Coordinates of C-alpha atoms and ligand atoms in Angstrom, one line a residue:
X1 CA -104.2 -6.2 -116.7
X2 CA -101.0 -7.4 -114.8
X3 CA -101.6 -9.6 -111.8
X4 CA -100.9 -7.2 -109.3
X5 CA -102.8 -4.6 -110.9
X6 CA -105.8 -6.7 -111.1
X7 CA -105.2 -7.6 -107.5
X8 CA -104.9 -4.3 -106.4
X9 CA -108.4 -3.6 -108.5
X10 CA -110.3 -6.2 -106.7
X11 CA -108.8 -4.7 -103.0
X12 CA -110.3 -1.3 -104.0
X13 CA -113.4 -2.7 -105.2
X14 CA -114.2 -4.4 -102.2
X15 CA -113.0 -1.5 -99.8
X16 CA -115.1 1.3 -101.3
X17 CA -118.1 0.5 -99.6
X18 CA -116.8 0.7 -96.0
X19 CA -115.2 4.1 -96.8
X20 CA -118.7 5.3 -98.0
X21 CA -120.2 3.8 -95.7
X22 CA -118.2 5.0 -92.6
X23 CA -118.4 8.4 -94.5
X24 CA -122.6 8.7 -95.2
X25 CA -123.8 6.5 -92.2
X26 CA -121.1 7.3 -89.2
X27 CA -119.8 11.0 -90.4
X28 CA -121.0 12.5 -86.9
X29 CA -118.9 9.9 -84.9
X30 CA -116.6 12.2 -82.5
X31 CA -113.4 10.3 -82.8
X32 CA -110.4 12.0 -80.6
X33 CA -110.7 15.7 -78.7
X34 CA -108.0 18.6 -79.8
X35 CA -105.8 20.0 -76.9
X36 CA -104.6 23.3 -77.0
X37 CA -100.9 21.4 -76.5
X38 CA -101.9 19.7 -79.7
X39 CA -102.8 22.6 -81.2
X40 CA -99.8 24.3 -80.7
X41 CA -97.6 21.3 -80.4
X42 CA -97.6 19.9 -84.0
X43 CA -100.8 17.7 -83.4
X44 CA -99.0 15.2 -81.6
X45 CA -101.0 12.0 -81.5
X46 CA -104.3 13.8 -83.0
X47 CA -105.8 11.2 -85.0
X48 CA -107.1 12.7 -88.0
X49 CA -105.6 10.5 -90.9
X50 CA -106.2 7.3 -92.1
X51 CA -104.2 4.7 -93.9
X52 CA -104.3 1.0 -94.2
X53 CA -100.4 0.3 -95.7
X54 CA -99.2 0.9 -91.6
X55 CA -100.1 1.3 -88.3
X56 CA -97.4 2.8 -85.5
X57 CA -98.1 1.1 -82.1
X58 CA -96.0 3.4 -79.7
X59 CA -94.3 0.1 -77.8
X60 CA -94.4 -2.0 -80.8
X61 CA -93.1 -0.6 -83.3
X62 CA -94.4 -0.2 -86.8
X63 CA -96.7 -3.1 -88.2
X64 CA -97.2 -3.4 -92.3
X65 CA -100.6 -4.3 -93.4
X66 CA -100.8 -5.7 -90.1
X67 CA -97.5 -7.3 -90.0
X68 CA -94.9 -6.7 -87.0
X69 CA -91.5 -5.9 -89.2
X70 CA -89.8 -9.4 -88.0
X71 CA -93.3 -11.3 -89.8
X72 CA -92.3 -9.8 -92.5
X73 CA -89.3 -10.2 -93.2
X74 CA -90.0 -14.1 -91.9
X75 CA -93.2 -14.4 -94.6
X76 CA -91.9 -12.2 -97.9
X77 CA -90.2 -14.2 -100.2
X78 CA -86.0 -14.3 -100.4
X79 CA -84.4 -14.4 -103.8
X80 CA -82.0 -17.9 -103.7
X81 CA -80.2 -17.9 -101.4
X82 CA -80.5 -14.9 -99.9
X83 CA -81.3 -13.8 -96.8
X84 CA -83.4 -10.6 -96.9
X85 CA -86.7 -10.8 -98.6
X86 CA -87.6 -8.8 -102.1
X87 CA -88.4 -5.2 -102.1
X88 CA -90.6 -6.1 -104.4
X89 CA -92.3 -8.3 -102.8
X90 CA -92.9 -5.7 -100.0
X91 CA -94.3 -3.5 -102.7
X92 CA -97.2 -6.0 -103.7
X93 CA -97.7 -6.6 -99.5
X94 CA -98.0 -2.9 -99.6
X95 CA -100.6 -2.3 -102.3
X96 CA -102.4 -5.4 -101.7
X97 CA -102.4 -6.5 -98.0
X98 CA -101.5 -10.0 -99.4
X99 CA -98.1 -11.7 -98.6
X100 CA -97.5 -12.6 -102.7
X101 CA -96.5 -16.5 -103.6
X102 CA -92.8 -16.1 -105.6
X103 CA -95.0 -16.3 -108.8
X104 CA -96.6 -13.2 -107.8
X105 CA -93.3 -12.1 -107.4
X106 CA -91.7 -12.5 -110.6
X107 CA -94.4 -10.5 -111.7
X108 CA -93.4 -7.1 -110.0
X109 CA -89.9 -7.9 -110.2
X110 CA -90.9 -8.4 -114.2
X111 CA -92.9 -5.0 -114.3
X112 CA -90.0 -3.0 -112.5
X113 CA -87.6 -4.3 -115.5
X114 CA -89.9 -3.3 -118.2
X115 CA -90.0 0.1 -116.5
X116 CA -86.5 0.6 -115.2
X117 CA -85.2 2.8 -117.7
X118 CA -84.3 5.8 -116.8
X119 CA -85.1 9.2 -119.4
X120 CA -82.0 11.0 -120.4
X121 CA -82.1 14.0 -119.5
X122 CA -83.1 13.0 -115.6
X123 CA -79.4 12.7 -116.2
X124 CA -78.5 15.5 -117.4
X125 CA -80.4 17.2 -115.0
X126 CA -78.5 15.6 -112.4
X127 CA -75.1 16.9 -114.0
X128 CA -75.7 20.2 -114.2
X129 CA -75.7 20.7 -110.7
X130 CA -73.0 22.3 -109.0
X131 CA -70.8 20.0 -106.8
X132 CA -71.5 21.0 -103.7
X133 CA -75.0 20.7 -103.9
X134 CA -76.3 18.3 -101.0
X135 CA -77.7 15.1 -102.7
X136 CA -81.0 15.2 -101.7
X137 CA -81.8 18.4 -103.1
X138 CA -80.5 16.7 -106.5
X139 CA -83.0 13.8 -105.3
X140 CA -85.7 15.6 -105.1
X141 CA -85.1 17.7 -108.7
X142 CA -84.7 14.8 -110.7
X143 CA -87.9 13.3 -109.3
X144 CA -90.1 16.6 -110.3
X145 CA -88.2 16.8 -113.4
X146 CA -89.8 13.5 -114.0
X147 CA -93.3 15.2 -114.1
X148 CA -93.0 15.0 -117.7
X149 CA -93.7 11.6 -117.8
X150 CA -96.8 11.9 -115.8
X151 CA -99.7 9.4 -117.1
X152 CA -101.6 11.0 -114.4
X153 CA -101.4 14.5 -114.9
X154 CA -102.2 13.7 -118.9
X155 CA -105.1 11.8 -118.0
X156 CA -106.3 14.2 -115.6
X157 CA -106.3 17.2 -118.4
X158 CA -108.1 14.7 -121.4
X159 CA -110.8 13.9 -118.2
X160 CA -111.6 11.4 -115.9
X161 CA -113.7 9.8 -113.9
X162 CA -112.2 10.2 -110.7
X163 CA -113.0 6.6 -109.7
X164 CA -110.8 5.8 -112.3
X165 CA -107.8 7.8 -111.0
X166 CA -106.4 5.4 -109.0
X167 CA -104.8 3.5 -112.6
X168 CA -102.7 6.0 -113.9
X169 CA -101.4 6.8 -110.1
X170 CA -100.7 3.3 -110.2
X171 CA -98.9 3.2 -113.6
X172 CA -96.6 6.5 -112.1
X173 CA -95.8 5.0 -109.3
X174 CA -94.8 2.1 -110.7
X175 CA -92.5 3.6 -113.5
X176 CA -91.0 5.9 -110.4
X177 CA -90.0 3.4 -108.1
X178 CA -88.8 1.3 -110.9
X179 CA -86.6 4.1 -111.7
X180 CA -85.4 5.9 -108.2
X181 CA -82.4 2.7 -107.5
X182 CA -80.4 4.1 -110.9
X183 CA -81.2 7.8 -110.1
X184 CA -80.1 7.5 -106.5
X185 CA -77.0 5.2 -107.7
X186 CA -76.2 7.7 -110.5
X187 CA -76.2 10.9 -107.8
X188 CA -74.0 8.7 -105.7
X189 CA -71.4 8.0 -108.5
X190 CA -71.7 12.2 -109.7
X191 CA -70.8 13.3 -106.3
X192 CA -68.5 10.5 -105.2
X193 CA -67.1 8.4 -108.0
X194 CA -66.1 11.2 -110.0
X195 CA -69.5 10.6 -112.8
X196 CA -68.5 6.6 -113.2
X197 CA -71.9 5.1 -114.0
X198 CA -73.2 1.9 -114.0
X199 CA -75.6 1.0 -115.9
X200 CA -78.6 -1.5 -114.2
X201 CA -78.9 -5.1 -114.8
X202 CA -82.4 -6.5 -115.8
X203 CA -81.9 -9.7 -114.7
X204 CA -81.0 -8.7 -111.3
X205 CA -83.8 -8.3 -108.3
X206 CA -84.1 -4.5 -106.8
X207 CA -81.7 -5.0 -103.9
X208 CA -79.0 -6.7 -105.7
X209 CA -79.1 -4.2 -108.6
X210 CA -79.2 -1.3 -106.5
X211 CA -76.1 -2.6 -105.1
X212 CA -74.5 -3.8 -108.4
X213 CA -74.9 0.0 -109.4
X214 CA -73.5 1.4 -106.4
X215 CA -70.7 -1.3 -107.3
X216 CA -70.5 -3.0 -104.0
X217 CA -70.2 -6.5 -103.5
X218 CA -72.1 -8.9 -101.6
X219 CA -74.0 -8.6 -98.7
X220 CA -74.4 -5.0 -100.1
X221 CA -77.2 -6.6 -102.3
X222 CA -78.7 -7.9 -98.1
X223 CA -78.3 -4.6 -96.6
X224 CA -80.2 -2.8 -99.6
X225 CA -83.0 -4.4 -99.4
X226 CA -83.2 -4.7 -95.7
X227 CA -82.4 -1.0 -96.1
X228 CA -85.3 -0.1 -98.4
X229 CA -87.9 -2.6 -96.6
X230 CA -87.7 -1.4 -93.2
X231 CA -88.0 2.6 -94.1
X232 CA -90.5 1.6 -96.5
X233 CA -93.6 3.3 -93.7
X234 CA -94.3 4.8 -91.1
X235 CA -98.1 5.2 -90.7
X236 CA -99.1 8.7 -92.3
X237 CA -98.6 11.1 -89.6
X238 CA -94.8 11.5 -90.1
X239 CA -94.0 14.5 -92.2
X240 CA -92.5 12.6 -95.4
X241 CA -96.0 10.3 -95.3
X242 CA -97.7 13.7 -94.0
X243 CA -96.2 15.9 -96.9
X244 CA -96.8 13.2 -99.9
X245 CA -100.2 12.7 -99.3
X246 CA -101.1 16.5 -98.4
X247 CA -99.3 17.3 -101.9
X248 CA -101.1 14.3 -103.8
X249 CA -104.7 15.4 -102.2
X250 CA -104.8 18.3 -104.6
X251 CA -104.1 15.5 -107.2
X252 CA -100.7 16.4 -107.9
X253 CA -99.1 13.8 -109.6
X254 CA -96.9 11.2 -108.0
X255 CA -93.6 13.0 -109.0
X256 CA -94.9 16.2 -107.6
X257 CA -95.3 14.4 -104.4
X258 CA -93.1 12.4 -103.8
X259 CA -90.5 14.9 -104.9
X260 CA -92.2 17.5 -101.7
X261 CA -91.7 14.4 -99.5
X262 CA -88.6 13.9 -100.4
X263 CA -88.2 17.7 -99.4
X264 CA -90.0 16.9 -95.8
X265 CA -87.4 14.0 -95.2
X266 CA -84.2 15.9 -95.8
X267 CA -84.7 17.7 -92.3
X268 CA -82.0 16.6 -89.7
X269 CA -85.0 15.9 -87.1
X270 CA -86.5 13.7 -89.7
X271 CA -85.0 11.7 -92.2
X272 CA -81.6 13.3 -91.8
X273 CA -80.7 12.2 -88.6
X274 CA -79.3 9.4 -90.0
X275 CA -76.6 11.6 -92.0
X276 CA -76.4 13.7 -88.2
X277 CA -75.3 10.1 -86.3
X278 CA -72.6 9.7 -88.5
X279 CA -71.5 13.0 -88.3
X280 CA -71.5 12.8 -84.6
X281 CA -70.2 9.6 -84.3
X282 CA -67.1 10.7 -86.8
X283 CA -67.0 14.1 -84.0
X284 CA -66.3 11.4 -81.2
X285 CA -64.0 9.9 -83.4
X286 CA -61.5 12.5 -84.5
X287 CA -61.3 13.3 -80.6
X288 CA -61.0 10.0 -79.9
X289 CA -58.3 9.1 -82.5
X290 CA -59.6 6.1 -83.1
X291 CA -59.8 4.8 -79.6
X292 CA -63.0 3.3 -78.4
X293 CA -64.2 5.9 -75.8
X294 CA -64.7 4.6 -72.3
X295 CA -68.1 4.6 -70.8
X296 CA -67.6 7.5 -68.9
X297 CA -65.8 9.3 -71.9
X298 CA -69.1 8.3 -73.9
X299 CA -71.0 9.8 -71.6
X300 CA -69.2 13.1 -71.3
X301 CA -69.6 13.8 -75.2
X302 CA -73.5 12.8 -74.8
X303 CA -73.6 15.7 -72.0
X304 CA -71.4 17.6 -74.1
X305 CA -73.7 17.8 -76.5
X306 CA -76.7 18.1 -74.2
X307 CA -75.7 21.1 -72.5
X308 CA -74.5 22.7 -75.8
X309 CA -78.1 22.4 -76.1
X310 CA -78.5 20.1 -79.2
X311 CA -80.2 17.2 -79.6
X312 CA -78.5 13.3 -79.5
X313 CA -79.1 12.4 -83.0
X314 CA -81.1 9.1 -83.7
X315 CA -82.4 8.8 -80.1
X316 CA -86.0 9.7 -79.5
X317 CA -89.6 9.9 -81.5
X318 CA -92.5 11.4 -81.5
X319 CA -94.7 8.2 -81.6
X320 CA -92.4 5.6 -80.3
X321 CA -92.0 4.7 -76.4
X322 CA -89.7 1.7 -76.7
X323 CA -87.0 1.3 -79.0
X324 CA -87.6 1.3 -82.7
X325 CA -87.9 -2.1 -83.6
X326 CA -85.9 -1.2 -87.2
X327 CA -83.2 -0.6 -84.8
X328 CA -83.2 -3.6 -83.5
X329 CA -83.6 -5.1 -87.1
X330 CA -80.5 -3.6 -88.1
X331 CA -78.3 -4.4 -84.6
X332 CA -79.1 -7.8 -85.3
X333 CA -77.7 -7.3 -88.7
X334 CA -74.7 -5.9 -87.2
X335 CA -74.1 -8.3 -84.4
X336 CA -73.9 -10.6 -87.5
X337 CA -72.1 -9.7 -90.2
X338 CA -69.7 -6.5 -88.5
X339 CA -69.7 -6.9 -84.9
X340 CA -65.7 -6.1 -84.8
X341 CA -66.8 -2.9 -86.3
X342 CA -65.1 0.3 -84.4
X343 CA -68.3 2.4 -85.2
X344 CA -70.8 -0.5 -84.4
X345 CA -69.0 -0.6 -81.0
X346 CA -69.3 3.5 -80.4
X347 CA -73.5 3.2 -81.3
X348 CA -73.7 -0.5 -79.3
X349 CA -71.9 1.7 -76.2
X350 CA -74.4 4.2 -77.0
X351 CA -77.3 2.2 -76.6
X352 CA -75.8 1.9 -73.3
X353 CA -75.6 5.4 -72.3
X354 CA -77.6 7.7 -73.7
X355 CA -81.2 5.8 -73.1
X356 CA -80.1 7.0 -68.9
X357 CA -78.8 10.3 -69.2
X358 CA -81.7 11.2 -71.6
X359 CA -84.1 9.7 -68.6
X360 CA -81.9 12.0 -66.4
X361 CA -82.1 15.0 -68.3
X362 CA -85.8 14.4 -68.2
X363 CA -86.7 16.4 -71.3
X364 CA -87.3 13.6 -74.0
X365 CA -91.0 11.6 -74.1
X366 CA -89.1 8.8 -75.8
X367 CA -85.2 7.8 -74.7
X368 CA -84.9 4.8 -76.7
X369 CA -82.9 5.3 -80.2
X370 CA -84.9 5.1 -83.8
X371 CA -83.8 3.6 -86.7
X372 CA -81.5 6.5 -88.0
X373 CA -78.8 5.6 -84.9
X374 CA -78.1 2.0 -86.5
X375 CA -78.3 2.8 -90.6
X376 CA -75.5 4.8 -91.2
X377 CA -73.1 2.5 -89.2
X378 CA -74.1 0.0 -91.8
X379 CA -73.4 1.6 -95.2
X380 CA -70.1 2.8 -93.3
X381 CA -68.8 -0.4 -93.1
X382 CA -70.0 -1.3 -96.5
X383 CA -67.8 1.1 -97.7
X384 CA -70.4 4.0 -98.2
X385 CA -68.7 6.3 -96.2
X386 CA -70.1 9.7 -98.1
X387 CA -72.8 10.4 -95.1
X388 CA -74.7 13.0 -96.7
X389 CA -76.0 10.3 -99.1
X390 CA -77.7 8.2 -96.8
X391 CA -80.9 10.1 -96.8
X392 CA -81.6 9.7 -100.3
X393 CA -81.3 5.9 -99.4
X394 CA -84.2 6.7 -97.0
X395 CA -85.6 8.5 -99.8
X396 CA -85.9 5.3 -102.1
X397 CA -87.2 3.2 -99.6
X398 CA -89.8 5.5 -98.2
X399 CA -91.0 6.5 -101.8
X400 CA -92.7 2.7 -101.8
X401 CA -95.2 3.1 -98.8
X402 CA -95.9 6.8 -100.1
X403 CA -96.9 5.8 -103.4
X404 CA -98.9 2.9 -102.3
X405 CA -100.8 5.4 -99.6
X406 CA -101.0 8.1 -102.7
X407 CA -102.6 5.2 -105.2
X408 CA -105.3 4.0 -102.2
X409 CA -106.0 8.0 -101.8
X410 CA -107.0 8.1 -105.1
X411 CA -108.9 5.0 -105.0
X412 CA -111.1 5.7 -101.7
X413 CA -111.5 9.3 -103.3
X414 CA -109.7 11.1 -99.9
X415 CA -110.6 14.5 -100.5
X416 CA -108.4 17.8 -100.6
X417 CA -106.7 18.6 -97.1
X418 CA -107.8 21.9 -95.6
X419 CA -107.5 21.7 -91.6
X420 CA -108.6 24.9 -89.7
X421 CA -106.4 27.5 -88.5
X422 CA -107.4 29.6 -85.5
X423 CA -105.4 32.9 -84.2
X424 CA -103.6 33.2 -80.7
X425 CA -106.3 35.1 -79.4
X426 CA -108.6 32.8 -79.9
X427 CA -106.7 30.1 -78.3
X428 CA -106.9 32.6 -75.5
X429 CA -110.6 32.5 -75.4
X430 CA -110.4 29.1 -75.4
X431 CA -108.5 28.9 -72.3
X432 CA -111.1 31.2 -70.8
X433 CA -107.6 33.9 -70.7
X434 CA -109.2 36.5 -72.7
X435 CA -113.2 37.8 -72.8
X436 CA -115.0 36.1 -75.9
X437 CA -115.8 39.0 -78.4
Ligands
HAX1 N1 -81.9 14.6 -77.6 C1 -82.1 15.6 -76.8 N2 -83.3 16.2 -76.6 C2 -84.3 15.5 -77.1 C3 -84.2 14.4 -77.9 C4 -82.9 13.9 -78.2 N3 -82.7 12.9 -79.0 N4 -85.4 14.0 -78.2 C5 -86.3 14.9 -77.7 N5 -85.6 15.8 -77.0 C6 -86.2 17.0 -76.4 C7 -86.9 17.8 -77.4 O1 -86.0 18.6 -78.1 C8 -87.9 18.6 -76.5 O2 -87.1 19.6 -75.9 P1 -87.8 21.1 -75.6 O3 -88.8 20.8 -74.6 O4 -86.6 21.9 -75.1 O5 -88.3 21.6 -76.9 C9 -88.2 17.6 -75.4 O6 -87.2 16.6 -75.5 C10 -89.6 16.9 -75.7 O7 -89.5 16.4 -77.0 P2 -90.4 15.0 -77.3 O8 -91.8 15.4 -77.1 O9 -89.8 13.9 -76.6 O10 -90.1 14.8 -78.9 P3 -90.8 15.4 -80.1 O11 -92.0 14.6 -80.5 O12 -91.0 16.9 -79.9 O13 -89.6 15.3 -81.2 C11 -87.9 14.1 -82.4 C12 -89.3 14.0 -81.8 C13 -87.6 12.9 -83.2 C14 -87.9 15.3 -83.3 C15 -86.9 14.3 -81.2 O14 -86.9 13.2 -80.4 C16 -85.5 14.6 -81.7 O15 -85.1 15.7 -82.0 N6 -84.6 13.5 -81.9 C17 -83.3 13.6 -82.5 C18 -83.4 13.7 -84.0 C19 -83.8 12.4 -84.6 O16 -83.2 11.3 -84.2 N7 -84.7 12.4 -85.5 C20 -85.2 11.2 -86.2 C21 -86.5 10.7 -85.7 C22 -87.0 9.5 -86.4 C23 -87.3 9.8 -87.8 O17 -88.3 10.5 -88.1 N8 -86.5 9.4 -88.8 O18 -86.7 9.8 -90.0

């Protein structure tokens, strides 16, 4: 056994019991009430799923395995000389709940190498799709494509114990996320580098490969894996973490799952609302001709858009209550490496105005802006101007704290999901609005 798979072994071994436990002895326990709101509403704040990899404080911000984002990225181990931490040292944090010593390191950066490789015909998958296609649908194909390859699905028709399901979850989620940098570069140079590949370099770490494929130079390497740590998780209530964990609960495999996440993120009031900033930001822009609007201009659009009655992409959540602290995360970045940077000016006078007028308009729980208002800013100035992509960059970073959540499923045995459904009328009975039949 590898170390981090021993590791993770232990972790499940000693967890089992308080699942069970909780389970046999405390089953009854009531924990929350369901509004009707709720209901109707999407189940906002209904707590009725569990995870371990994340917790969402609505003023704080997003904690890993206990960990506010700027502890991590202070404790996880840096490659020399570098100033963001592994990925993959975020993916043993992740699995484990253990910040891993830089020997423990080299072991997950050594198991990613060993799986890297990517099957041909993902690529040719990938080719045969028409042009225009957007890339996360081509994302999302490849990945299910990738089904083939399942160790789980295999060892689920031979027979298992289902105790045991948790390994060959494990072993898929490994080979995937090994894999998804080189897919996600090679859909990049399809649609925008007219099919130039290149190829991966084993003896680079995750970040700086990802951005040796997507041929950028340095800090490109930085903003990858500060890029890929910070979406890794959000809890499991969001509907990428939602959608992989409801697909992996009838034990579909990890590319069946991740692929229907994938599917969940490429919404514009989820995941693609990073792609909808830049759009809006390049709307501004073009009216702008390159000017940097006024306050009071910036305002107008922001009402503009308001009244045309749209939402302001990258502002508001439906968790958060402050600003997302992988904003933050990523202004700092900014005010660092780009602050001259024409579009890092529009979103920094953003900041400024929007947060107001959206107290004003009085609609939005949450005026504060989420990580999606800062990211694309970021590959924009790195040269990855090709906004539609930016969601598959999501994609690969989220794909780390869904498979960890889909391998812990399988360990604590979390059952099939089937929540009730109830009819209007009922509701109405509810209310006391209608006569119980
Ligand atoms: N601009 C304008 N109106 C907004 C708004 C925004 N940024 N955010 C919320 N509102 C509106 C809602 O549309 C809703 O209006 P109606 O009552 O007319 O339906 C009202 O305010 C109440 O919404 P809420 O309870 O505050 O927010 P929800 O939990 O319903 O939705 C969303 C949360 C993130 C979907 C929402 O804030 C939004 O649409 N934001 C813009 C899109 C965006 O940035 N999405 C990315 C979110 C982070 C993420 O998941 N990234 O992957």
């Amino acid at each position: 056994m590898a170390g981090l798979k021993e590791k993770l072994h232990d972790k499940i071994q000693q967890h089992r019991p308080r699942t069970t436990k909780l389970i046999k002895e405390y089953g009854d326990v009531v924990v929350d009430k369901v509004t009707i709101a709720q209901v109707i509403g999407g189940m906002r704040g209904l707590k009725s799923l569990v995870t371990d990899i994340s917790y969402l404080d609505p003023n704080e911000g997003i904690r890993y395995r206990g960990y506010t984002l700027p502890e991590v990225f202070e404790k996880l181990p840096k490659p020399k000389g570098a100033e963001m931490p592994y990925v993959e040292g975020l993916v043993y944090l992740l699995l484990t709940g253990d910040v891993p010593t830089e020997s423990e390191i080299s072991d997950v950066v050594d198991e990613f190498r060993k799986r890297r490789i990517v099957p041909r015909y993902i690529y040719e998958v990938i080719d045969s799709f028409p042009c225009c296609s957007h890339p996360m649908t081509i994302f999302s194909s490849a990945i299910l494509t990738m089904h083939r390859e399942s160790f789980f699905s295999k060892k689920y028709e031979a027979g298992i114990n289902k105790l045991d399901l948790w390994d060959p979850m494990y072993e898929d989620s490994l080979n995937l996320i090994a894999k998804l940098p080189e897919i996600a570069s090679y859909i990049y140079a399809k649609l925008y580098r007219g099919g130039k590949r290149v190829q991966s370099n084993p003896s680079l770490d995750m970040g700086a490969d990802f951005a040796h494929m997507m041929m950028k130079p340095a800090p490109y390497d930085e903003v990858a894996r500060l890029h890929f740590i910070i979406h890794a998780d959000h809890e499991s209530g969001n509907v990428s973490a939602h959608t992989g964990h409801l697909v992996g609960s009838t034990l579909a495999d990890v590319y069946m799952s991740i692929s229907a996440m994938i599917n969940g993120l490429a919404g514009p009031l989820h995941g693609l609302a990073n792609q909808e900033v830049l759009r809006w930001l390049q709307g501004v822009k073009d009216k702008m001709g390159d000017e940097i609007p006024t306050e009071e201009e910036m305002k107008q659009f922001v009402w503009d858009t308001l009244n045309s009655g749209q939402v302001i992409p990258g502002y508001g959540h439906a968790v958060l209550r402050k600003t997302d602290p992988r904003y933050s995360i990523q202004r700092e970045f900014c005010l660092k490496h780009m602050p001259n940077d024409t579009l890092f000016k529009y979103v920094d006078l953003l900041y400024k105005v929007v947060p107001p007028i959206l107290k004003e308009q009085g609609k939005a729980k949450n005026p504060w802006p989420n990580l999606d208002a800062q990211t694309g800013v970021i590959q924009w100035h790195y040269g990855v101007t090709e906004y539609d992509f930016y969601t598959v960059l999501f994609g690969v970073g989220r794909t780390i704290g869904i498979a960890a959540n889909l391998i812990w499923d399988r360990a604590l045995l979390y059952p099939l999901e089937r929540p009730k459904s109830i009819t209007t009328d009922m509701l109405e009975q509810i209310a006391g609005i209608k006569p119980k039949k």
